[in-house]
Each structure stands twice: as C-alpha cells, then as structure tokens.
C-alpha cells in the first residue's frame, strides 16, 4: 500500500551490467520520509549497484523507480542533474578535491547550483560548524585526518539540503572511534529530517543502532526488518 510520506518506491526493479551480470533482481522497496536504513550484504551482493541505481548512474533494465517524486525509469539524461540535487552522497574514500580547502570543497556544491556568494558563505560555515570543523575551514584535505575528511564530505553532501543522503561504506576507511562519530553525524542529519541510506560492512554499528536493515544477497533482498523491532 502506498503511503503519503513515501519518498522512494521500487517495484520489480532489475539491473544488469553489459557483461550480463544481473546485479539487482526483482527489488521491491518502500522508504518513508525520515527513515534511516542500513543496506548490508557480502561483497558482490549488489549494494553499490543499489546506490548507483538511486543516483541514476546505472539504469534499471525493468521495473518502476520513484524517488522524491521523480520517475527514474522515464527520466531523460538532461533531467539527471536536476534530480541529483535531491540527493547527497558520501563515499568510502571521501572524494574531496585536494587542491581546494575545506570551505571551497563544500562551497563548490553550492556554486554549481548557482547560490549567491553571500548565501554560500553563510550555508557553508553553518554546515562546517555542524560537523565540528568551523575552525578548519582553511585547511586542505591532506592536512586532515580521515575522520575529518569524511566530515567535510558530509558537509558537502548536505549543504544543498537534499531530502536523501546516500552513504556508500562511509566508515570503511576509518578507525572505530571515527566510525562512531561519523555514524553519529549521519544520525544527526537524519534527526533534522533527511532520509539516510547507509551501505556498510560494520556489523557492530548495525547491531547497536537498531535501525531498519535491508540485506542483499546475490542481487536480491533476502531480509528487511528493524533490528530488535517490528518486521517491515
Ligand atoms: P557490492 O557493492 O555489494 O559489493 P556490486 O553492486 O558492486 O556489489 O556488484 C554486484 C554484482 O555486479 C557483482 O557480481 C559485480 O561483479 C557486478 N558488477 C558491479 N559493477 C559492475 C560493472 N561495472 N560491470 C559489470 N559487472 C559489475
């Protein structure tokens, strides 16, 4: 049954690569506004493909995909940049620009969508304060720890206030302390109303946080439940 607050809906979605690999098979999924979801599964189970499909980087061979009122199955290429503004993305390897300082890395996300300099300054400084890096705004990525770099990446992902934040193994390169801090930040973004989807291998974090967990295996959803809670 479709619900009013539904933000993402996938019906019978199949994704295959040109090599013939069926990376996602008959995916059915409904995500409500404001949810926090972990996506888990062994290597090769389709987690990254799932994220890439939501980003519109990979096209579904069949099925229906509705994300933030956009129909991905019918979307034209030129609509993609506009659609992507509804999404923030964080990657395992941070993907910051090494030749720009922290402020500029975050500001760039606003510049490309044409925000005025005055607003950029306000929004970026506010985001950097939020991730605890207000005083490091002039530092370059190489001068920061992994945890700090990931904080910058989160600020960059969130500065345009997307409705969905996708994180692909955001703690994969971090030690346990930094991993917990980054998860804490993602929870904070979630509490502010952002729907958060996190691909992770970190079982300890998944077990402790008691969120909805979607388990993929060989391209299929084999489990979808709230840890320690009710079955979806
Ligand atoms: P995970 O993120 O869970 O490790 P992936 O989504 O990366 O899984 O991969 C799912 C399946 O699709 C695997 O069998 C993988 O080898 C295959 N695959 C991933 N990317 C490509 C690609 N660009 N071309 C062909 N096959 C791919």
XYZ file of N, CA and C and ligand atoms in Angstrom:
723
model
N 0.841 -1.201 0.000
C 0.000 0.000 0.000
C 0.874 1.248 0.000
N 0.587 2.187 -0.878
C 1.377 3.401 -0.956
C 0.997 4.339 0.181
N 2.010 4.913 0.794
C 1.725 5.812 1.906
C 2.072 7.247 1.534
N 1.452 8.154 2.268
C 1.598 9.574 1.940
C 3.026 10.072 2.040
N 3.742 9.539 3.026
C 5.105 10.007 3.255
C 6.148 9.200 2.519
N 5.714 8.445 1.532
C 6.662 7.604 0.816
C 7.606 8.476 -0.017
N 8.895 8.203 0.110
C 9.894 9.007 -0.603
C 10.541 8.210 -1.728
N 10.703 6.910 -1.494
C 11.326 6.041 -2.501
C 10.445 4.807 -2.668
N 10.203 4.468 -3.919
C 9.451 3.245 -4.181
C 10.075 2.501 -5.359
N 10.447 1.268 -5.144
C 10.981 0.428 -6.205
C 10.058 -0.764 -6.384
N 9.660 -1.005 -7.619
C 8.777 -2.152 -7.902
C 9.407 -3.021 -8.971
N 9.670 -4.256 -8.617
C 10.212 -5.246 -9.565
C 11.398 -4.707 -10.361
N 12.323 -4.095 -9.655
C 13.466 -3.484 -10.332
C 14.562 -4.515 -10.610
N 14.986 -4.550 -11.861
C 16.095 -5.423 -12.270
C 17.185 -4.560 -12.878
N 18.420 -4.814 -12.462
C 19.558 -4.084 -13.034
C 20.591 -5.100 -13.505
N 21.003 -4.942 -14.760
C 22.031 -5.837 -15.311
C 23.135 -5.006 -15.933
N 24.371 -5.505 -15.843
C 25.501 -4.834 -16.492
C 25.676 -5.402 -17.897
N 26.354 -4.640 -18.759
C 26.553 -5.114 -20.143
C 27.218 -6.491 -20.208
N 27.961 -6.834 -19.146
C 28.611 -8.154 -19.103
C 27.603 -9.285 -18.936
N 26.364 -8.920 -18.603
C 25.349 -9.947 -18.390
C 25.058 -10.206 -16.918
N 25.912 -9.668 -16.031
C 25.681 -9.871 -14.590
C 24.374 -9.206 -14.158
N 23.515 -9.978 -13.550
C 22.281 -9.405 -13.003
C 22.570 -8.946 -11.582
N 22.836 -7.665 -11.432
C 23.311 -7.157 -10.142
C 22.179 -6.924 -9.145
N 20.974 -6.598 -9.645
C 19.801 -6.466 -8.769
C 18.635 -7.208 -9.418
N 17.950 -8.008 -8.606
C 16.874 -8.838 -9.165
C 15.563 -8.635 -8.408
N 14.577 -8.193 -9.132
C 13.220 -8.051 -8.596
C 13.193 -7.354 -7.235
N 13.778 -6.145 -7.205
C 13.832 -5.388 -5.947
C 12.509 -4.646 -5.741
N 11.913 -4.888 -4.589
C 10.685 -4.192 -4.192
C 10.943 -3.517 -2.859
N 10.628 -2.227 -2.816
C 11.048 -1.481 -1.636
C 10.237 -0.205 -1.493
N 9.890 0.120 -0.252
C 9.230 1.389 0.010
C 9.949 2.061 1.173
N 10.370 3.291 0.964
C 11.068 4.036 2.015
C 10.260 5.287 2.335
N 10.010 5.500 3.608
C 9.244 6.677 4.029
C 10.185 7.830 4.340
N 9.671 9.036 4.200
C 10.437 10.229 4.568
C 10.946 10.097 5.995
N 12.206 10.406 6.196
C 12.745 10.435 7.557
C 13.290 9.118 8.068
N 13.281 8.088 7.232
C 13.835 6.803 7.690
C 15.358 6.833 7.704
N 15.933 5.927 8.479
C 17.380 5.679 8.497
C 17.547 4.196 8.220
N 18.224 3.888 7.125
C 18.285 2.493 6.681
C 19.728 2.064 6.452
N 20.054 0.868 6.940
C 21.333 0.264 6.584
C 21.094 -0.740 5.462
N 22.019 -0.779 4.508
C 21.986 -1.811 3.473
C 23.227 -2.665 3.664
N 23.024 -3.946 3.917
C 24.160 -4.839 4.184
C 24.127 -6.025 3.220
N 25.221 -6.779 3.224
C 25.323 -7.938 2.339
C 26.773 -8.157 1.982
N 27.117 -9.367 1.589
C 28.515 -9.658 1.301
C 28.948 -8.949 0.026
N 30.243 -8.965 -0.217
C 30.798 -8.309 -1.390
C 30.181 -8.919 -2.650
N 29.779 -8.063 -3.565
C 29.180 -8.555 -4.809
C 27.678 -8.787 -4.719
N 27.078 -8.454 -3.569
C 25.643 -8.731 -3.397
C 24.764 -7.671 -4.071
N 25.373 -6.539 -4.498
C 24.584 -5.532 -5.222
C 24.411 -4.217 -4.493
N 25.121 -4.029 -3.393
C 24.920 -2.822 -2.568
C 25.285 -1.544 -3.344
N 26.474 -1.570 -3.963
C 26.888 -0.362 -4.706
C 25.977 -0.133 -5.899
N 25.566 -1.200 -6.525
C 24.656 -1.068 -7.665
C 23.342 -0.429 -7.201
N 22.903 -0.794 -6.027
C 21.685 -0.213 -5.466
C 21.842 1.315 -5.328
N 22.971 1.737 -4.761
C 23.234 3.175 -4.603
C 23.324 3.845 -5.980
N 24.053 3.210 -6.904
C 24.217 3.795 -8.243
C 22.886 3.890 -8.978
N 22.013 2.950 -8.717
C 20.697 2.981 -9.355
C 19.901 4.179 -8.824
N 19.965 4.398 -7.514
C 19.253 5.547 -6.942
C 19.839 6.860 -7.458
N 21.146 6.857 -7.713
C 21.802 8.068 -8.222
C 21.541 8.295 -9.707
N 20.964 7.288 -10.354
C 20.741 7.400 -11.795
C 22.005 7.151 -12.599
N 23.039 6.597 -11.959
C 24.289 6.295 -12.679
C 24.162 4.997 -13.451
N 23.290 4.132 -12.957
C 23.044 2.850 -13.601
C 21.547 2.783 -13.863
N 21.193 2.353 -15.054
C 19.766 2.312 -15.393
C 19.181 0.928 -15.162
N 17.981 0.909 -14.640
C 17.307 -0.369 -14.453
C 16.868 -0.917 -15.813
N 16.993 -2.228 -15.972
C 16.558 -2.855 -17.223
C 15.040 -2.937 -17.251
N 14.452 -3.109 -16.084
C 12.989 -3.144 -15.990
C 12.556 -2.783 -14.582
N 11.269 -2.530 -14.430
C 10.730 -2.175 -13.120
C 10.425 -0.695 -13.030
N 9.905 -0.310 -11.877
C 9.471 1.068 -11.666
C 10.271 1.673 -10.505
N 10.809 2.870 -10.706
C 11.578 3.536 -9.648
C 11.085 4.954 -9.448
N 10.533 5.203 -8.292
C 10.104 6.564 -7.962
C 10.947 7.052 -6.793
N 11.655 8.173 -7.004
C 12.499 8.728 -5.947
C 12.210 10.211 -5.833
N 11.747 10.625 -4.673
C 11.427 12.031 -4.433
C 10.605 12.615 -5.589
N 9.568 11.918 -5.940
C 8.606 12.335 -6.982
C 9.169 12.273 -8.409
N 10.388 11.802 -8.564
C 10.949 11.646 -9.910
C 10.781 10.195 -10.350
N 10.342 10.029 -11.587
C 10.210 8.685 -12.126
C 11.499 8.334 -12.874
N 12.357 7.569 -12.196
C 13.692 7.311 -12.761
C 13.636 6.481 -14.032
N 12.631 5.634 -14.139
C 12.576 4.778 -15.328
C 12.270 5.599 -16.589
N 11.662 6.773 -16.383
C 11.302 7.572 -17.557
C 12.143 8.838 -17.691
N 13.101 8.989 -16.808
C 13.824 10.251 -16.763
C 14.793 10.400 -17.933
N 14.824 11.599 -18.504
C 15.773 11.859 -19.588
C 17.109 12.258 -18.983
N 18.150 12.050 -19.775
C 19.507 12.340 -19.344
C 19.668 13.786 -18.847
N 19.039 14.708 -19.545
C 19.225 16.125 -19.183
C 18.514 16.486 -17.863
N 17.597 15.620 -17.436
C 16.924 15.878 -16.156
C 17.758 15.405 -14.965
N 18.767 14.557 -15.246
C 19.551 13.950 -14.168
C 20.176 14.957 -13.195
N 20.856 15.996 -13.708
C 21.483 16.934 -12.777
C 20.469 17.565 -11.819
N 19.295 17.871 -12.336
C 18.250 18.462 -11.502
C 17.783 17.455 -10.444
N 17.574 16.208 -10.886
C 17.177 15.152 -9.962
C 18.218 14.960 -8.860
N 19.492 14.997 -9.249
C 20.575 14.707 -8.284
C 20.645 15.730 -7.159
N 20.031 16.881 -7.369
C 20.021 17.867 -6.277
C 19.204 17.386 -5.093
N 18.362 16.398 -5.305
C 17.574 15.887 -4.175
C 18.394 14.889 -3.357
N 19.604 14.569 -3.857
C 20.436 13.556 -3.196
C 21.762 14.131 -2.735
N 22.199 13.715 -1.554
C 23.574 13.975 -1.123
C 24.272 12.631 -1.076
N 25.553 12.613 -1.420
C 26.267 11.326 -1.444
C 27.588 11.419 -0.699
N 27.877 10.358 0.040
C 29.148 10.251 0.761
C 29.768 8.904 0.400
N 31.068 8.909 0.102
C 31.741 7.686 -0.323
C 32.785 7.237 0.703
N 33.177 5.991 0.588
C 34.187 5.429 1.488
C 35.495 6.230 1.434
N 35.878 6.628 0.202
C 37.198 7.252 0.023
C 37.103 8.788 -0.007
N 36.064 9.338 0.574
C 35.851 10.785 0.795
C 35.660 11.605 -0.496
N 36.568 11.390 -1.465
C 36.492 12.080 -2.763
C 36.459 13.601 -2.651
N 37.359 14.153 -1.843
C 37.478 15.612 -1.765
C 38.474 16.082 -2.823
N 38.389 17.362 -3.167
C 39.360 17.937 -4.109
C 40.573 18.399 -3.312
N 41.719 17.784 -3.600
C 42.924 18.042 -2.799
C 43.465 19.456 -2.958
N 43.148 20.095 -4.101
C 43.701 21.432 -4.323
C 42.758 22.549 -3.868
N 41.697 22.176 -3.172
C 40.789 23.194 -2.615
C 40.738 23.019 -1.110
N 40.561 24.117 -0.415
C 40.476 23.986 1.037
C 39.079 23.489 1.446
N 38.930 23.274 2.747
C 37.692 22.700 3.273
C 36.489 23.543 2.863
N 36.614 24.864 3.064
C 35.494 25.749 2.718
C 35.116 25.577 1.243
N 36.128 25.595 0.376
C 35.850 25.530 -1.059
C 35.275 24.176 -1.470
N 35.730 23.107 -0.821
C 35.169 21.791 -1.149
C 33.663 21.758 -0.907
N 33.252 22.378 0.177
C 31.819 22.387 0.495
C 31.091 23.417 -0.369
N 31.754 24.575 -0.562
C 31.129 25.667 -1.315
C 30.836 25.268 -2.764
N 31.721 24.435 -3.323
C 31.575 24.050 -4.722
C 30.194 23.444 -5.007
N 29.702 22.675 -4.059
C 28.390 22.049 -4.241
C 27.303 23.104 -4.390
N 27.523 24.261 -3.761
C 26.542 25.350 -3.862
C 26.781 26.178 -5.115
N 28.055 26.360 -5.472
C 28.373 27.160 -6.658
C 27.742 26.545 -7.906
N 27.818 25.207 -8.016
C 27.306 24.575 -9.246
C 25.788 24.705 -9.371
N 25.107 24.988 -8.272
C 23.660 25.188 -8.406
C 23.288 26.676 -8.357
N 24.317 27.538 -8.425
C 24.065 28.962 -8.622
C 23.626 29.747 -7.397
N 24.066 29.335 -6.213
C 23.734 30.086 -4.996
C 24.647 31.321 -4.923
N 24.120 32.414 -4.381
C 24.919 33.647 -4.318
C 26.053 33.493 -3.301
N 27.124 34.262 -3.518
C 28.298 34.167 -2.642
C 27.967 34.391 -1.178
N 27.095 35.341 -0.961
C 26.729 35.680 0.421
C 26.050 34.487 1.106
N 25.119 33.859 0.373
C 24.422 32.694 0.945
C 25.367 31.515 1.090
N 26.268 31.368 0.105
C 27.226 30.258 0.172
C 28.025 30.360 1.464
N 28.512 31.549 1.736
C 29.339 31.740 2.922
C 28.566 31.342 4.192
N 27.335 31.804 4.259
C 26.518 31.510 5.436
C 26.238 30.004 5.551
N 25.804 29.410 4.422
C 25.432 27.987 4.456
C 26.634 27.088 4.748
N 27.767 27.416 4.102
C 28.944 26.557 4.272
C 29.449 26.642 5.706
N 29.530 27.869 6.228
C 30.018 27.997 7.605
C 29.081 27.295 8.582
N 27.797 27.386 8.326
C 26.818 26.706 9.190
C 27.017 25.178 9.132
N 27.202 24.652 7.923
C 27.417 23.196 7.783
C 28.710 22.778 8.457
N 29.762 23.596 8.272
C 31.054 23.220 8.868
C 30.977 23.260 10.396
N 30.231 24.204 10.937
C 30.018 24.221 12.386
C 29.313 22.937 12.821
N 28.314 22.570 12.029
C 27.510 21.395 12.364
C 28.341 20.115 12.417
N 29.312 20.005 11.511
C 30.151 18.797 11.507
C 31.400 18.992 12.366
N 31.465 20.108 13.083
C 32.563 20.323 14.030
C 33.863 20.759 13.397
N 33.795 21.400 12.227
C 35.031 21.799 11.541
C 35.067 23.286 11.203
N 34.301 24.069 11.944
C 34.254 25.505 11.678
C 35.642 26.133 11.694
N 36.496 25.656 12.591
C 37.827 26.270 12.707
C 38.859 25.651 11.750
N 38.450 24.687 10.950
C 39.403 24.090 9.989
C 39.076 24.473 8.552
N 38.305 25.523 8.381
C 37.801 25.812 7.028
C 38.879 26.172 6.024
N 40.037 26.625 6.514
C 41.109 26.992 5.566
C 42.088 25.848 5.329
N 41.881 24.731 6.023
C 42.798 23.591 5.861
C 42.528 22.881 4.538
N 43.549 22.192 4.044
C 43.389 21.393 2.825
C 43.168 19.932 3.227
N 42.478 19.161 2.388
C 42.150 17.782 2.750
C 43.336 16.979 3.289
N 44.518 17.146 2.671
C 45.703 16.373 3.096
C 46.118 16.681 4.535
N 45.683 17.842 5.037
C 46.064 18.236 6.405
C 45.073 17.699 7.440
N 44.078 16.972 6.980
C 43.031 16.483 7.887
C 43.135 14.978 8.094
N 42.625 14.519 9.242
C 42.543 13.069 9.473
C 41.434 12.495 8.597
N 41.398 11.169 8.492
C 40.342 10.519 7.710
C 38.958 10.894 8.225
N 38.811 10.894 9.544
C 37.512 11.228 10.140
C 37.092 12.644 9.784
N 38.091 13.561 9.831
C 37.774 14.958 9.492
C 37.409 15.095 8.016
N 38.131 14.360 7.173
C 37.818 14.428 5.734
C 36.399 13.938 5.475
N 36.011 12.888 6.195
C 34.656 12.384 5.980
C 33.614 13.384 6.490
N 33.976 14.132 7.524
C 33.064 15.185 7.997
C 32.867 16.253 6.926
N 33.967 16.608 6.262
C 33.872 17.588 5.173
C 32.964 17.035 4.076
N 33.149 15.747 3.775
C 32.332 15.125 2.725
C 30.849 15.153 3.102
N 30.570 14.978 4.384
C 29.169 15.023 4.832
C 28.637 16.453 4.718
N 29.470 17.421 5.098
C 29.048 18.828 4.960
C 28.758 19.138 3.494
N 29.623 18.670 2.608
C 29.430 18.909 1.166
C 28.137 18.240 0.673
N 27.899 17.020 1.158
C 26.705 16.290 0.720
C 25.422 16.969 1.199
N 25.520 17.639 2.362
C 24.306 18.173 2.991
C 24.056 19.657 2.725
N 25.049 20.355 2.173
C 24.938 21.819 2.142
C 23.786 22.307 1.266
N 23.405 21.507 0.267
C 22.255 21.900 -0.555
C 20.939 21.381 0.012
N 21.001 20.842 1.226
C 19.805 20.328 1.921
C 19.027 19.307 1.085
N 19.680 18.228 0.700
C 18.976 17.202 -0.072
C 17.952 16.483 0.808
N 16.950 15.881 0.183
C 15.990 15.138 1.016
C 16.507 13.736 1.350
N 17.482 13.263 0.550
C 18.027 11.916 0.792
C 19.548 11.997 0.865
N 20.114 11.326 1.872
C 21.573 11.225 1.969
C 21.960 9.764 1.780
N 22.773 9.510 0.739
C 23.239 8.151 0.460
C 24.692 8.057 0.890
N 25.027 7.014 1.633
C 26.413 6.854 2.075
C 26.870 5.440 1.740
N 27.914 5.361 0.898
C 28.416 4.049 0.476
C 29.669 3.722 1.278
N 29.540 2.861 2.265
C 30.651 2.480 3.159
C 31.350 3.703 3.765
N 30.614 4.603 4.399
C 31.238 5.855 4.870
C 32.297 5.653 5.945
N 32.290 4.498 6.613
C 33.280 4.280 7.679
C 34.325 3.244 7.274
N 34.301 2.867 5.994
C 35.203 1.806 5.514
C 36.676 2.104 5.697
N 37.045 3.394 5.715
C 38.460 3.760 5.865
C 38.761 4.362 7.237
N 37.866 4.163 8.185
C 38.030 4.849 9.475
C 38.197 3.878 10.631
N 38.876 4.347 11.692
C 39.011 3.514 12.894
C 37.683 3.541 13.660
N 37.538 2.647 14.671
C 36.242 2.556 15.365
C 35.741 3.876 15.942
N 36.633 4.656 16.565
C 36.176 5.921 17.158
C 35.600 6.865 16.119
N 36.366 7.037 15.038
C 35.897 7.927 13.969
C 34.642 7.377 13.306
N 34.561 6.047 13.212
C 33.374 5.429 12.609
C 32.131 5.788 13.411
N 32.255 5.702 14.735
C 31.097 6.043 15.569
C 30.731 7.515 15.448
N 31.749 8.361 15.360
C 31.454 9.796 15.225
C 30.742 10.100 13.914
N 31.204 9.437 12.853
C 30.571 9.670 11.545
C 29.130 9.146 11.569
N 28.921 7.996 12.191
C 27.548 7.474 12.289
C 26.679 8.422 13.105
N 27.268 8.994 14.148
C 26.539 9.968 14.969
C 26.099 11.162 14.128
N 27.000 11.605 13.268
C 26.663 12.743 12.393
C 25.546 12.382 11.417
N 25.631 11.166 10.875
C 24.575 10.739 9.939
C 23.233 10.675 10.669
N 23.278 10.233 11.915
C 22.031 10.213 12.712
C 21.504 11.632 12.939
N 22.445 12.544 13.173
C 22.036 13.946 13.371
C 21.332 14.493 12.116
N 21.915 14.197 10.958
C 21.316 14.642 9.696
C 19.917 14.032 9.554
N 19.796 12.786 9.977
C 18.512 12.097 9.943
C 17.507 12.781 10.877
N 17.983 13.159 12.057
C 17.073 13.812 13.005
C 16.589 15.166 12.505
N 17.370 15.750 11.598
C 16.946 17.031 11.014
C 15.957 16.825 9.875
N 15.626 15.566 9.603
C 14.584 15.295 8.607
C 15.060 14.616 7.338
N 16.382 14.479 7.180
C 16.916 13.850 5.967
C 16.726 12.340 6.043
N 16.310 11.754 4.948
C 16.234 10.299 4.865
C 17.642 9.789 4.565
N 18.113 8.840 5.367
C 19.515 8.414 5.259
C 19.592 6.935 4.905
N 20.377 6.616 3.875
C 20.584 5.221 3.479
C 22.085 4.950 3.496
N 22.493 3.996 4.326
C 23.920 3.743 4.539
C 24.269 2.304 4.176
N 25.152 2.144 3.195
C 25.710 0.821 2.901
C 26.872 0.609 3.844
N 26.911 -0.517 4.524
C 28.018 -0.746 5.461
C 28.335 -2.223 5.650
N 29.592 -2.452 6.038
C 30.023 -3.790 6.445
C 30.206 -3.846 7.954
N 29.959 -2.709 8.605
C 30.282 -2.623 10.026
C 29.147 -3.218 10.878
N 29.289 -4.506 11.185
C 28.224 -5.215 11.912
C 27.989 -4.653 13.298
N 29.071 -4.198 13.930
C 28.932 -3.697 15.294
C 27.986 -2.483 15.311
N 28.209 -1.593 14.357
C 27.371 -0.393 14.276
C 25.929 -0.774 13.939
N 25.757 -1.665 12.973
C 24.400 -2.084 12.577
C 23.673 -2.706 13.777
N 24.388 -3.575 14.517
C 23.754 -4.255 15.662
C 23.359 -3.275 16.752
N 24.209 -2.279 16.974
C 23.940 -1.361 18.102
C 22.878 -0.309 17.794
N 22.808 0.134 16.548
C 21.954 1.300 16.274
C 20.464 0.977 16.097
N 20.152 -0.312 15.905
C 18.731 -0.723 15.854
C 17.903 0.056 14.833
N 18.413 0.058 13.611
C 17.686 0.728 12.522
C 17.062 -0.320 11.607
N 16.374 0.136 10.593
C 15.897 -0.777 9.553
C 17.115 -1.269 8.770
N 17.171 -2.579 8.555
C 18.315 -3.170 7.853
C 17.808 -3.966 6.655
N 18.308 -3.602 5.487
C 17.966 -4.340 4.265
C 19.168 -5.198 3.903
N 18.952 -6.503 3.795
C 20.061 -7.400 3.472
C 19.937 -7.883 2.041
N 21.025 -7.654 1.282
C 21.072 -8.125 -0.103
C 21.917 -9.388 -0.184
N 21.514 -10.272 -1.060
C 22.301 -11.478 -1.344
C 22.114 -11.815 -2.814
N 23.234 -11.830 -3.532
C 23.201 -12.117 -4.966
C 22.140 -11.295 -5.699
N 22.060 -10.019 -5.341
C 21.170 -9.111 -6.051
C 19.728 -9.123 -5.582
N 19.432 -9.936 -4.563
C 18.045 -9.974 -4.068
C 17.969 -9.497 -2.625
N 16.829 -8.898 -2.270
C 16.608 -8.554 -0.864
C 16.175 -9.829 -0.147
N 17.006 -10.282 0.788
C 16.630 -11.517 1.500
C 16.098 -11.212 2.898
N 16.267 -9.971 3.341
C 15.717 -9.611 4.644
C 15.541 -8.095 4.709
N 14.466 -7.658 5.381
C 14.180 -6.231 5.505
C 13.423 -6.050 6.809
N 14.157 -5.660 7.848
C 13.499 -5.554 9.149
C 14.195 -4.530 10.034
N 13.452 -4.052 11.017
C 14.052 -3.160 12.001
C 14.690 -4.019 13.070
N 15.978 -3.784 13.320
C 16.710 -4.577 14.306
C 16.058 -4.450 15.674
N 15.733 -5.576 16.244
C 15.166 -5.565 17.586
C 13.777 -4.949 17.617
N 13.179 -4.758 16.445
C 11.846 -4.127 16.409
C 10.880 -4.976 15.622
N 10.029 -4.292 14.899
C 8.984 -4.998 14.152
C 9.453 -5.307 12.733
N 8.835 -6.290 12.116
C 9.136 -6.617 10.731
C 8.414 -5.607 9.834
N 9.136 -5.107 8.836
C 8.522 -4.141 7.917
C 7.448 -4.797 7.081
P 28.600 -4.844 -3.682
O 28.574 -3.357 -3.653
O 27.615 -5.492 -2.772
O 29.988 -5.396 -3.490
P 28.156 -4.516 -6.540
O 26.900 -3.780 -6.698
O 29.444 -3.775 -6.687
O 28.136 -5.312 -5.145
O 28.196 -5.712 -7.586
C 27.090 -6.584 -7.824
C 27.442 -7.515 -8.967
O 27.576 -6.766 -10.178
C 28.761 -8.273 -8.786
O 28.615 -9.535 -9.360
C 29.741 -7.409 -9.560
O 30.807 -8.197 -10.051
C 28.886 -6.896 -10.707
N 29.312 -5.581 -11.189
C 29.441 -4.446 -10.460
N 29.816 -3.402 -11.222
C 29.920 -3.891 -12.486
C 30.265 -3.303 -13.739
N 30.555 -2.003 -13.862
N 30.277 -4.105 -14.824
C 29.962 -5.409 -14.727
N 29.618 -6.041 -13.586
C 29.598 -5.286 -12.464
